[in-house]
Coordinates of C-alpha atoms in Angstrom, one line a residue:
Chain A
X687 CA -10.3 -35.8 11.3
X688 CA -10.2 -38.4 8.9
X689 CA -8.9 -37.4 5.3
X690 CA -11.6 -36.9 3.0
X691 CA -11.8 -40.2 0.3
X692 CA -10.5 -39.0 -3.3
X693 CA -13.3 -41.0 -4.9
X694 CA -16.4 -40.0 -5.8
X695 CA -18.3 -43.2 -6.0
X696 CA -17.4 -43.8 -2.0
X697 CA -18.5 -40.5 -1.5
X698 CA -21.5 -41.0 -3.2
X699 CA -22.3 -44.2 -1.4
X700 CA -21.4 -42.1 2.2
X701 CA -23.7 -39.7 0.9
X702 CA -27.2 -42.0 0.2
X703 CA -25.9 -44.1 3.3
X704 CA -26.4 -41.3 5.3
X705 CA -29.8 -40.0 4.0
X706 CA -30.9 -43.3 3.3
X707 CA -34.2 -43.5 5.1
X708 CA -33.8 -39.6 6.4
X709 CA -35.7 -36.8 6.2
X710 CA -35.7 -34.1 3.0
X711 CA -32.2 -32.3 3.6
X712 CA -31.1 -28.9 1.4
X713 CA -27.6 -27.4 2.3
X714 CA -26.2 -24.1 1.0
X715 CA -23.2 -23.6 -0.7
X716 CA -22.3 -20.0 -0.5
X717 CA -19.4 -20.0 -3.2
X718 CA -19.4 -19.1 -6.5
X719 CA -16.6 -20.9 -7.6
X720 CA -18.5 -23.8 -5.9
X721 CA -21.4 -23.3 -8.2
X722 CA -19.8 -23.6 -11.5
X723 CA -17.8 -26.7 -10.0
X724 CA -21.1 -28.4 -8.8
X725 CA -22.9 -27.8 -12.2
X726 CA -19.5 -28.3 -14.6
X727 CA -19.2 -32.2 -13.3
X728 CA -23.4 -32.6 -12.9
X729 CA -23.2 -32.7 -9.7
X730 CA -26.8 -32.0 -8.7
X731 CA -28.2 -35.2 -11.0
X732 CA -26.1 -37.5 -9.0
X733 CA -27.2 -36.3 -5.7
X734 CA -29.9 -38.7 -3.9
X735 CA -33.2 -37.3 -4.4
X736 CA -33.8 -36.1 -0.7
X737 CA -30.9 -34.0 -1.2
X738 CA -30.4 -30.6 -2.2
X739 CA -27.8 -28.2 -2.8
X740 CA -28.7 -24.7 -3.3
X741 CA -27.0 -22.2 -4.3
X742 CA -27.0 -19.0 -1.9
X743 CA -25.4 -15.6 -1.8
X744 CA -21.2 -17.0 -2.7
X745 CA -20.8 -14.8 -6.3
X746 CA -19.6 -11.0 -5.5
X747 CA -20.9 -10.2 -8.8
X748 CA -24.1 -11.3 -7.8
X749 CA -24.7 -9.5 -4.1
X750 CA -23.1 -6.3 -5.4
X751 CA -26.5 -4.4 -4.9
X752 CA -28.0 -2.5 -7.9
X753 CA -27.4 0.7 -6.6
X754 CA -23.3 0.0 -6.2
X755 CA -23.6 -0.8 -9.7
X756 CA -25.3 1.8 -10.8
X757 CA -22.4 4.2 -8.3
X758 CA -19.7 2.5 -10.8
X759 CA -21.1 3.6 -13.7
X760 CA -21.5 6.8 -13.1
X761 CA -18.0 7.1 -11.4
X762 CA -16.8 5.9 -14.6
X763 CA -18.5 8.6 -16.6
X764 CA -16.9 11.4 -14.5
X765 CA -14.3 13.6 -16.5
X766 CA -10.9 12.5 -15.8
X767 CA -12.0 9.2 -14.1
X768 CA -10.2 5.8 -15.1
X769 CA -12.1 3.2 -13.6
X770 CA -10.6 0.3 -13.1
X771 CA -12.2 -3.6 -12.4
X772 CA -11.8 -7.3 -12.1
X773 CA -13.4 -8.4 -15.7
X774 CA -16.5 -10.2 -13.6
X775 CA -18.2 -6.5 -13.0
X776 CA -17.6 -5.2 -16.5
X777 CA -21.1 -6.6 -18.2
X778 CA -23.6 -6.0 -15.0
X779 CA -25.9 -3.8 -16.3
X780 CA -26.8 -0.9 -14.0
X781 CA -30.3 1.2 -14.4
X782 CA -27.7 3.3 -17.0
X783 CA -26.1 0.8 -18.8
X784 CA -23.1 -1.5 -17.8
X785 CA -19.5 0.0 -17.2
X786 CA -18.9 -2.3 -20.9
X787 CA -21.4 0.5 -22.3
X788 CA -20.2 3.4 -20.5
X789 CA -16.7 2.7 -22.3
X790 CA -18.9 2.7 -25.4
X791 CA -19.7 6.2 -24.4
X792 CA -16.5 7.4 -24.3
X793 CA -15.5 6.5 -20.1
X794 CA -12.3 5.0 -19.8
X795 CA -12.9 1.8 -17.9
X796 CA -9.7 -0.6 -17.8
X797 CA -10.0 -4.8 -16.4
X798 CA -7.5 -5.3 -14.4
X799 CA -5.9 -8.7 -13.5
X800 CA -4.7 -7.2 -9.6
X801 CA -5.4 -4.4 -7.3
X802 CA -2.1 -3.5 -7.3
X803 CA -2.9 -2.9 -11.3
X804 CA -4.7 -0.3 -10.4
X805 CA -1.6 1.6 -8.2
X806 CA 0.5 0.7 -11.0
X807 CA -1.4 2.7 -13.4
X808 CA -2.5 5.6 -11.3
X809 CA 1.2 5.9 -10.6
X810 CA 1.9 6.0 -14.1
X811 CA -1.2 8.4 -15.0
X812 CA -1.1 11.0 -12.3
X813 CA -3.0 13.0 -14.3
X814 CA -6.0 11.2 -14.2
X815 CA -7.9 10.2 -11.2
X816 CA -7.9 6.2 -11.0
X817 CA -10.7 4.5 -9.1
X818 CA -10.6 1.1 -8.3
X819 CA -14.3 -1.1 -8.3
X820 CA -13.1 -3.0 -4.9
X821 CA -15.8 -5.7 -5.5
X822 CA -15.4 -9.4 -3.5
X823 CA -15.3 -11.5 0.0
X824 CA -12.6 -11.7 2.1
X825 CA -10.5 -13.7 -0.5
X826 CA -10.2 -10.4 -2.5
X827 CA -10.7 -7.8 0.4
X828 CA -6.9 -7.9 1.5
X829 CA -5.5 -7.4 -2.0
X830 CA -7.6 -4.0 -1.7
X831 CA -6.1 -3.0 1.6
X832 CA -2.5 -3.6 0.7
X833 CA -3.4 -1.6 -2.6
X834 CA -4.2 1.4 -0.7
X835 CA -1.6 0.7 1.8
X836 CA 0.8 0.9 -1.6
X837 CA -0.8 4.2 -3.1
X838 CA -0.6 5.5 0.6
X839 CA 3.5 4.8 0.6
X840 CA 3.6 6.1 -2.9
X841 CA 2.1 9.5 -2.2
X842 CA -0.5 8.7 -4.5
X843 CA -3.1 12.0 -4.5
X844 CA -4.7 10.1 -7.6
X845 CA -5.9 6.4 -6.3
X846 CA -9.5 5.7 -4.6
X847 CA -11.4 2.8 -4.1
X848 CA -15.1 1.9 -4.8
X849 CA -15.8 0.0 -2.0
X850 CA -18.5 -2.8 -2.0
X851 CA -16.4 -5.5 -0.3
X852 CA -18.8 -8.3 1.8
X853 CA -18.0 -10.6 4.6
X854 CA -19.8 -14.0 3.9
X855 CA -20.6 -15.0 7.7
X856 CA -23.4 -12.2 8.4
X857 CA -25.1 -13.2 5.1
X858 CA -25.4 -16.7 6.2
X859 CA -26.0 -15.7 9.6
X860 CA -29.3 -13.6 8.2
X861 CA -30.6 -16.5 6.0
X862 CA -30.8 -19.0 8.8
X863 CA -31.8 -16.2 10.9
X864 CA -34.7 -15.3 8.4
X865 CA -35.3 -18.9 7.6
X866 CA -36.1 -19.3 11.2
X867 CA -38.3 -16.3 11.5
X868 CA -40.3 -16.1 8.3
X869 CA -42.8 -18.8 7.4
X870 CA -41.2 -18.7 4.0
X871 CA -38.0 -18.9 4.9
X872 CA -35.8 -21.1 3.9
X873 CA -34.9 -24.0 6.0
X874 CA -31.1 -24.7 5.8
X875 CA -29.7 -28.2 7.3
X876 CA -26.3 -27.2 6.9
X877 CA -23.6 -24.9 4.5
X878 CA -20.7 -26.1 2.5
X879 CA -18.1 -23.6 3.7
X880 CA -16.9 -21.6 0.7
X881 CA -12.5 -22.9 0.3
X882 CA -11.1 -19.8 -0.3
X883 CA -12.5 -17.7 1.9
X884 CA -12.2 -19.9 4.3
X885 CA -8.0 -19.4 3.6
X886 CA -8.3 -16.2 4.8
X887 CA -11.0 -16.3 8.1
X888 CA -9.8 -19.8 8.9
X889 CA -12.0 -22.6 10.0
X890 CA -13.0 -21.4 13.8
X891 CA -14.7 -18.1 11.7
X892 CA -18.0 -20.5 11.2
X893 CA -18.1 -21.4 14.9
X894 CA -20.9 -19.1 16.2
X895 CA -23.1 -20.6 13.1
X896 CA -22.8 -23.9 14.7
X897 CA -23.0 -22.8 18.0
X898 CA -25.7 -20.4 18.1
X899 CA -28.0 -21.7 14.7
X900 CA -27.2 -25.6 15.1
X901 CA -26.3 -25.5 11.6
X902 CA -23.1 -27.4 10.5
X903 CA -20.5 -26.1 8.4
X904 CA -18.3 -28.1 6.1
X905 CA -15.4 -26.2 4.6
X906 CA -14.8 -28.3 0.9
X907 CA -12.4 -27.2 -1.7
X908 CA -13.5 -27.3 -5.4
X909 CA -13.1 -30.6 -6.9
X910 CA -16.3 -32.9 -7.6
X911 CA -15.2 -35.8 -4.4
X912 CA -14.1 -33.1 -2.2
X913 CA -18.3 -31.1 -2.8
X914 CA -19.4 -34.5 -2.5
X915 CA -17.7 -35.7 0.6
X916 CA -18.5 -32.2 2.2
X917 CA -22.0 -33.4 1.5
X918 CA -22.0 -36.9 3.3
X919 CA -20.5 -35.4 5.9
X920 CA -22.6 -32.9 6.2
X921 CA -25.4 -35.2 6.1
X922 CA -24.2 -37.1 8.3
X923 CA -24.3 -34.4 11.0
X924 CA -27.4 -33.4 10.1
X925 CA -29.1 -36.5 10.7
X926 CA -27.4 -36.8 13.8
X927 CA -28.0 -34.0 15.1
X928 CA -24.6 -32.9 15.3
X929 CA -23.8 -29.1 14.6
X930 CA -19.7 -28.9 14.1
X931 CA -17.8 -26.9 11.7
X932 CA -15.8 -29.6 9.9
X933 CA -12.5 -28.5 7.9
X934 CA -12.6 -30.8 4.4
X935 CA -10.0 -28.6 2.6
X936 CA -7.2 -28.5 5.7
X937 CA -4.2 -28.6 3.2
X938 CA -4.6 -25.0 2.3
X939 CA -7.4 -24.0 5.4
X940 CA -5.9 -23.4 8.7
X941 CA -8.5 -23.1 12.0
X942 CA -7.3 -19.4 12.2
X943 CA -7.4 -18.5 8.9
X944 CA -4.7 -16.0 7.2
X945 CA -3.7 -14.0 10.2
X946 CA -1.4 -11.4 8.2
X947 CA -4.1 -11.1 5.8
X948 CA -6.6 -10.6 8.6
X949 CA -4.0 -8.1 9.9
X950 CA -4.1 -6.5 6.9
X951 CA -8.3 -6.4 6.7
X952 CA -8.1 -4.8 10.2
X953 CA -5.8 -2.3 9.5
X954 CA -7.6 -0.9 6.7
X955 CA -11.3 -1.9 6.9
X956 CA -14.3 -2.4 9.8
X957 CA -17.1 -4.1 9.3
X958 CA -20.4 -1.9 8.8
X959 CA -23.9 -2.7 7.5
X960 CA -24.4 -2.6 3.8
X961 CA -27.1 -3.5 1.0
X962 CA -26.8 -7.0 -0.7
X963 CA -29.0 -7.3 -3.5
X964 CA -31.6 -9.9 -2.8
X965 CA -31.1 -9.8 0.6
X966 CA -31.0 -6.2 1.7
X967 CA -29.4 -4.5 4.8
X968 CA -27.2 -6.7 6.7
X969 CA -25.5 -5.8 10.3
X970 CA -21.8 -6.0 10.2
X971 CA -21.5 -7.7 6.4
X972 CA -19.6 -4.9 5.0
X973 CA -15.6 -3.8 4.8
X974 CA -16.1 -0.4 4.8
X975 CA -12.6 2.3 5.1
X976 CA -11.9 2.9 8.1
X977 CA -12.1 7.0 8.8
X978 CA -7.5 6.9 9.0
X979 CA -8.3 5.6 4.8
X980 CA -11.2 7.8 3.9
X981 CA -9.0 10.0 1.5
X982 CA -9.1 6.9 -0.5
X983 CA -12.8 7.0 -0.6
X984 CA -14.2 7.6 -4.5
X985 CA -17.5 8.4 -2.5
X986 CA -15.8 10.7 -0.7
X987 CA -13.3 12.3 -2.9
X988 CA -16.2 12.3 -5.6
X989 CA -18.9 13.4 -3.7
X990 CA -20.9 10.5 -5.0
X991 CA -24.2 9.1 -3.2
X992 CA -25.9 6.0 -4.0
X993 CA -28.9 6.5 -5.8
X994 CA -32.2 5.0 -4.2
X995 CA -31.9 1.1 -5.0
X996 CA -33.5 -0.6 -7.8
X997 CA -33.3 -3.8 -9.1
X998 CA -34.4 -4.9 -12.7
X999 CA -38.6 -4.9 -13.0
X1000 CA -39.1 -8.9 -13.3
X1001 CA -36.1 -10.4 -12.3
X1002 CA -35.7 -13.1 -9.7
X1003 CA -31.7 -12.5 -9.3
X1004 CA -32.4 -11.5 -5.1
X1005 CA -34.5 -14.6 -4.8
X1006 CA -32.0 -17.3 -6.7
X1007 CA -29.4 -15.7 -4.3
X1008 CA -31.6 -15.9 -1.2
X1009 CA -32.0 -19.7 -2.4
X1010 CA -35.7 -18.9 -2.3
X1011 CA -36.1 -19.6 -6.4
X1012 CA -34.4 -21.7 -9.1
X1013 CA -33.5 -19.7 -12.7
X1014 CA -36.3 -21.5 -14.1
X1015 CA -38.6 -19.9 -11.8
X1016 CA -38.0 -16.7 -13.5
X1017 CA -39.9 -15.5 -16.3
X1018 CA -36.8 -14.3 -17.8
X1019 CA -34.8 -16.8 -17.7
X1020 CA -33.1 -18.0 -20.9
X1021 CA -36.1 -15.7 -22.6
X1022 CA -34.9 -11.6 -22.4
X1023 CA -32.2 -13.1 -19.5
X1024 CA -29.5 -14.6 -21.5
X1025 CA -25.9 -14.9 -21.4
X1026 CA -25.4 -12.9 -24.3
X1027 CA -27.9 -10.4 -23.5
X1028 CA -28.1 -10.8 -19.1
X1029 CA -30.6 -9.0 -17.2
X1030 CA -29.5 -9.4 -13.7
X1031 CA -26.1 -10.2 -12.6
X1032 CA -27.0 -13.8 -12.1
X1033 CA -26.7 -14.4 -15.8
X1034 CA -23.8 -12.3 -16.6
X1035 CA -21.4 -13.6 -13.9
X1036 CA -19.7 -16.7 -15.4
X1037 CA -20.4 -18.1 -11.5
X1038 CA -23.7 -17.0 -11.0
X1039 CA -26.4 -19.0 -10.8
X1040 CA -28.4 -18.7 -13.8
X1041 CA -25.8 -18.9 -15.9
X1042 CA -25.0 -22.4 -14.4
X1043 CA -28.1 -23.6 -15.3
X1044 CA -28.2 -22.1 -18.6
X1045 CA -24.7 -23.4 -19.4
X1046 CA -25.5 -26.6 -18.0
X1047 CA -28.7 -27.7 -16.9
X1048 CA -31.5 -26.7 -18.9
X1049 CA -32.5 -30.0 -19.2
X1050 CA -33.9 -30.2 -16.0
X1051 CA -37.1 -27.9 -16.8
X1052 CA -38.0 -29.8 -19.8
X1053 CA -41.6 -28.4 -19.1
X1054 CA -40.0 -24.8 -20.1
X1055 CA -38.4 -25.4 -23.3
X1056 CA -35.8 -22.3 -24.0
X1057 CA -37.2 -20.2 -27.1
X1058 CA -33.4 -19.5 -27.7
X1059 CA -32.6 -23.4 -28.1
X1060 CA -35.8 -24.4 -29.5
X1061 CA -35.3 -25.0 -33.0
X1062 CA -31.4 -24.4 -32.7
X1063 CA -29.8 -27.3 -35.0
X1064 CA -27.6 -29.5 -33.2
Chain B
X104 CA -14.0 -14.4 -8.3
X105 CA -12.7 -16.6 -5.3
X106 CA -10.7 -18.6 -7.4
X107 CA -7.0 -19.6 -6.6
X108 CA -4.4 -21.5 -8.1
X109 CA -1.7 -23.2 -6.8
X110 CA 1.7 -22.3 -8.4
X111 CA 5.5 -22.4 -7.1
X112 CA 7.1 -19.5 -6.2
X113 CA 10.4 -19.3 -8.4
X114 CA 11.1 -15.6 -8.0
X115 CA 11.5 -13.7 -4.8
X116 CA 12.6 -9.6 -4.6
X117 CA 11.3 -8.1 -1.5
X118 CA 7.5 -8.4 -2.0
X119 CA 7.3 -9.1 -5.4
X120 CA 8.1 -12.5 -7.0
X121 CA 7.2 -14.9 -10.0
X122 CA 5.2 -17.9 -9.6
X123 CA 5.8 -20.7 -12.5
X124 CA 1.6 -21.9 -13.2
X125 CA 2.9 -24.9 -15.6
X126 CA 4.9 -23.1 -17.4
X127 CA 3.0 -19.4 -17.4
X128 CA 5.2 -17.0 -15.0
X129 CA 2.8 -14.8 -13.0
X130 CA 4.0 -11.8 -10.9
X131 CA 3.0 -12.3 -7.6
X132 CA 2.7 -10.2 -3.9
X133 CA 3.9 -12.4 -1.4
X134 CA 2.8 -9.6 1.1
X135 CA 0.1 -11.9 3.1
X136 CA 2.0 -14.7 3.2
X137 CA 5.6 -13.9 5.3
X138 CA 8.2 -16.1 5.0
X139 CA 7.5 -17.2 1.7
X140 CA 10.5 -18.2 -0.3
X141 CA 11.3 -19.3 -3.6
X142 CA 10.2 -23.1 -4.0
X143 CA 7.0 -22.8 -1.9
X144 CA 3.6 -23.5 -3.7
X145 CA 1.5 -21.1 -2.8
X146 CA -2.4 -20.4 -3.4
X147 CA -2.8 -17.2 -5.6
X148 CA -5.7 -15.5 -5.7
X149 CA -5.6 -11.8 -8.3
X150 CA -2.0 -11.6 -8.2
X151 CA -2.0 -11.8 -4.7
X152 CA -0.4 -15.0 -2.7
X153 CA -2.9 -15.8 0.1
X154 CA -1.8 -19.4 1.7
X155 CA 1.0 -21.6 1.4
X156 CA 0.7 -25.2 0.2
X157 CA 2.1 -28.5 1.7
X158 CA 4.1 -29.5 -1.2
X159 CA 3.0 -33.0 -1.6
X160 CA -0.3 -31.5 -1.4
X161 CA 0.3 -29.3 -4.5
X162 CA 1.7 -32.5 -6.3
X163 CA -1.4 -34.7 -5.5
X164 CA -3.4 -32.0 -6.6
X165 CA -1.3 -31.4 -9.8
X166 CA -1.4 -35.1 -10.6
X167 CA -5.1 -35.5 -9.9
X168 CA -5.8 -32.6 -12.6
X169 CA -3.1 -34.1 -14.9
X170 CA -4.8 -37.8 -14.2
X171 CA -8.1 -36.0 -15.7
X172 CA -6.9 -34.4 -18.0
X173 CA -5.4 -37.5 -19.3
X174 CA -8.8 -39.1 -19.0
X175 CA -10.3 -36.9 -20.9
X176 CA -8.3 -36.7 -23.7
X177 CA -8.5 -40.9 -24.3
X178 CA -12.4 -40.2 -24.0
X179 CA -12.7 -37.0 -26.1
X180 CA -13.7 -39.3 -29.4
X181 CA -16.8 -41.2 -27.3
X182 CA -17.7 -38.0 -25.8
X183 CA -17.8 -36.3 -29.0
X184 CA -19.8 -38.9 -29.9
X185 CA -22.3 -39.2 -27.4
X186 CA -22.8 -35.4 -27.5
X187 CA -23.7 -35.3 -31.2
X188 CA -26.6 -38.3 -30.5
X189 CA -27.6 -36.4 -27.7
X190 CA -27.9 -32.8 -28.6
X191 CA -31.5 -31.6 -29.2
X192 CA -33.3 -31.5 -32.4

């Protein structure tokens, strides 16, 4: 493989050179990090006009379906409960409230920085009962396994995990799948890979996407040459034809991936269907506990069921994810969906979405002025 | 929530060790990455290492960021600028 050019103006040029002439083309990144890099350097306004880049399902926050939500909060109102969280979940609001509010109310919910936080401060609280949100891909998945591998070796009687942790290759697997299937599906031409994940599952996890969908797969890492360059390359398989999984981001991606850290998953997790919001059941797209771990279930240990899924009465959050409708699309958006006040987690994720194109790209619905910036002095 | 840094491991004891993130020292598990010693750069994601870096890599990265930054700062005036004339009415 030829290493990627460090400039974006060739990559640029690479890119229209390849479209140039070519069909309409829309790829997927499925990365949130990926999102707020694309929309931090303007990314989509320099992309040639065939071009798209949408943004599907790559922001935890943002899959985490409304009922897990709504399971946090009412873990973290349970008497003796300290729930603990990465700071992204803290402000999704659940049919009751966010976990932000629940600490309002009185429920002891702590942001934590690791998992191993968590451990740290259920082995220095062993009278409460410490539950940890596990929310994340398979970047953040392993961190939760060794966690529980810690409070395991620690005797810990007081440590359980709320576990909503996602594998990223069924979710893309069930949009092409869908986009094939359903008239209004969405037609992919290809996915930049999302960089870190791809550390841990390793380059050769995207084959069967090639192989079986046609669709290629270009693993980028986060800077604006590297998304562009994944782009050109991408289009340049598309137009040919080509369906390869190409590794752009090989200085910290390996074809195999993380295999201690895949070790780790094994040992701890299997994969089982689950809801993502937007997109509902998926086969295999969960890491669930295996039955060894299941004293570290809150679900179990709690006796907590998910209430019957529900997500806010107007909001377009499953369809942005999906890639099947823009933040402007929604009625909401930058009206009663702000990122002060967010409706769905779209907004309230600092890499979701909508609050991209709140932060950044407003502009580009001038026929939908916001009420909130109309009138706002400069 | 995927985001990782790259930062140089200057700490090791057992599991545990402290990676220097210019200047900032951040505990760090070293669990999924074995071997790891101090003076690797390695990718850390929530306290947790989860890849190694080619060290040259890590520089060029490093530099790129600091080449930015630099750009940045010798345009901050113009942008300021440019973002007054342009901001909405």
């Amino acid at each position: 493989m030829n290493p990627p050019e460090h400039d974006v103006r060739k990559s640029l040029e690479r890119l229209a050179a390849a479209t140039k002439g070519g069909r309409e083309l829309a790829f997927m990144e499925v990365c949130g990090t990926h999102t707020t890099a694309a929309f931090r350097c303007g990314l989509p306004s320099v992309l040639p006009r065939h071009v798209k880049l949408i943004s599907g399902p790559g922001c935890p926050v943002c899959v985490t379906a409304q009922q897990d939500i709504d399971l946090l909060v009412e873990a973290a109102g349970r008497q003796g409960v300290t729930l603990c969280t990465y700071g992204d979940m803290i402000r999704v609001p659940g049919r009751r409230g966010s976990l932000q509010e629940a600490r309002g109310r009185g429920a002891r919910v702590h942001v934590v920085y690791s998992a191993m936080d968590a451990v740290a401060l259920a082995q220095a609280h062993v009278d409460r009962q410490v539950v940890f949100a596990a929310v994340g891909f398979e970047t953040t998945a392993p961190a939760t396994a060794a966690a529980v591998q810690a409070a395991r070796r620690r005797g810990l009687t007081n440590f359980t995990v709320l576990n909503s942790h996602k594998r990223i290759v069924p979710a893309m697997q069930a949009l092409l799948e869908r986009g094939a299937k359903m008239k209004d599906g969405l037609g992919i031409d290809g996915f930049v890979c999302p960089g870190h994940v791809s550390v841990i599952i390793g380059a050769r996890a995207y084959l069967p996407l090639a192989r079986d969908y046609a669709a290629p797969c270009v693993i980028s890492g986060f800077e604006p040459w590297q998304m562009i360059s994944a782009l050109a390359r991408l289009a340049e398989l598309a137009q040919s034809g080509r369906a390869e999984v190409i590794n752009e981001y090989p200085e910290v991606v390996s074809p195999d991936g993380n295999r201690a850290a895949q070790k780790l998953l094994d040992e701890v997790f299997q994969p089982a269907e689950t809801r993502w919001r937007g997109l509902g059941l998926i086969a295999q797209s969960a890491w669930v506990l295996r039955p060894a771990w299941r004293e570290f279930d809150a679900q179990v240990r709690f006796g907590l069921t998910p209430p019957e899924d529900c997500e806010p009465k107007a909001c377009l959050c499953g369809k942005v994810i999906s890639g099947l409708a823009l933040p402007t699309d929604c009625s909401l958006f930058g009206r009663s969906c702000t990122p002060l006040q967010p409706v769905g987690p779209c907004m309230v994720s600092s890499e979701g979405t909508c609050a991209a194109w709140f932060k950044y790209s407003w502009r580009q619905a001038p026929h939908r002025p916001l009420p909130i910036l109309a009138g706002a002095s400069p | 929530m995927c985001l990782a840094v790259p930062a140089l491991l200057v700490e090791l004891n057992g599991e545990e060790g402290l990676a220097d993130l210019h200047g900032n020292r951040l505990p760090v598990n070293t669990q999924l990455v074995p071997g790891a010693r101090p003076g690797d750069w390695l990718l850390i994601h929530a306290g947790f290492a989860i890849g190694r870096l080619d060290e040259e890599e890590a520089r060029e990265t490093f530099a790129v960021l600091a080449e930015l930054q630099a750009a940045q700062r010798a345009a901050a005036p113009e942008q300021a600028d440019s973002a007054r004339q342009e901001a909405p009415p």
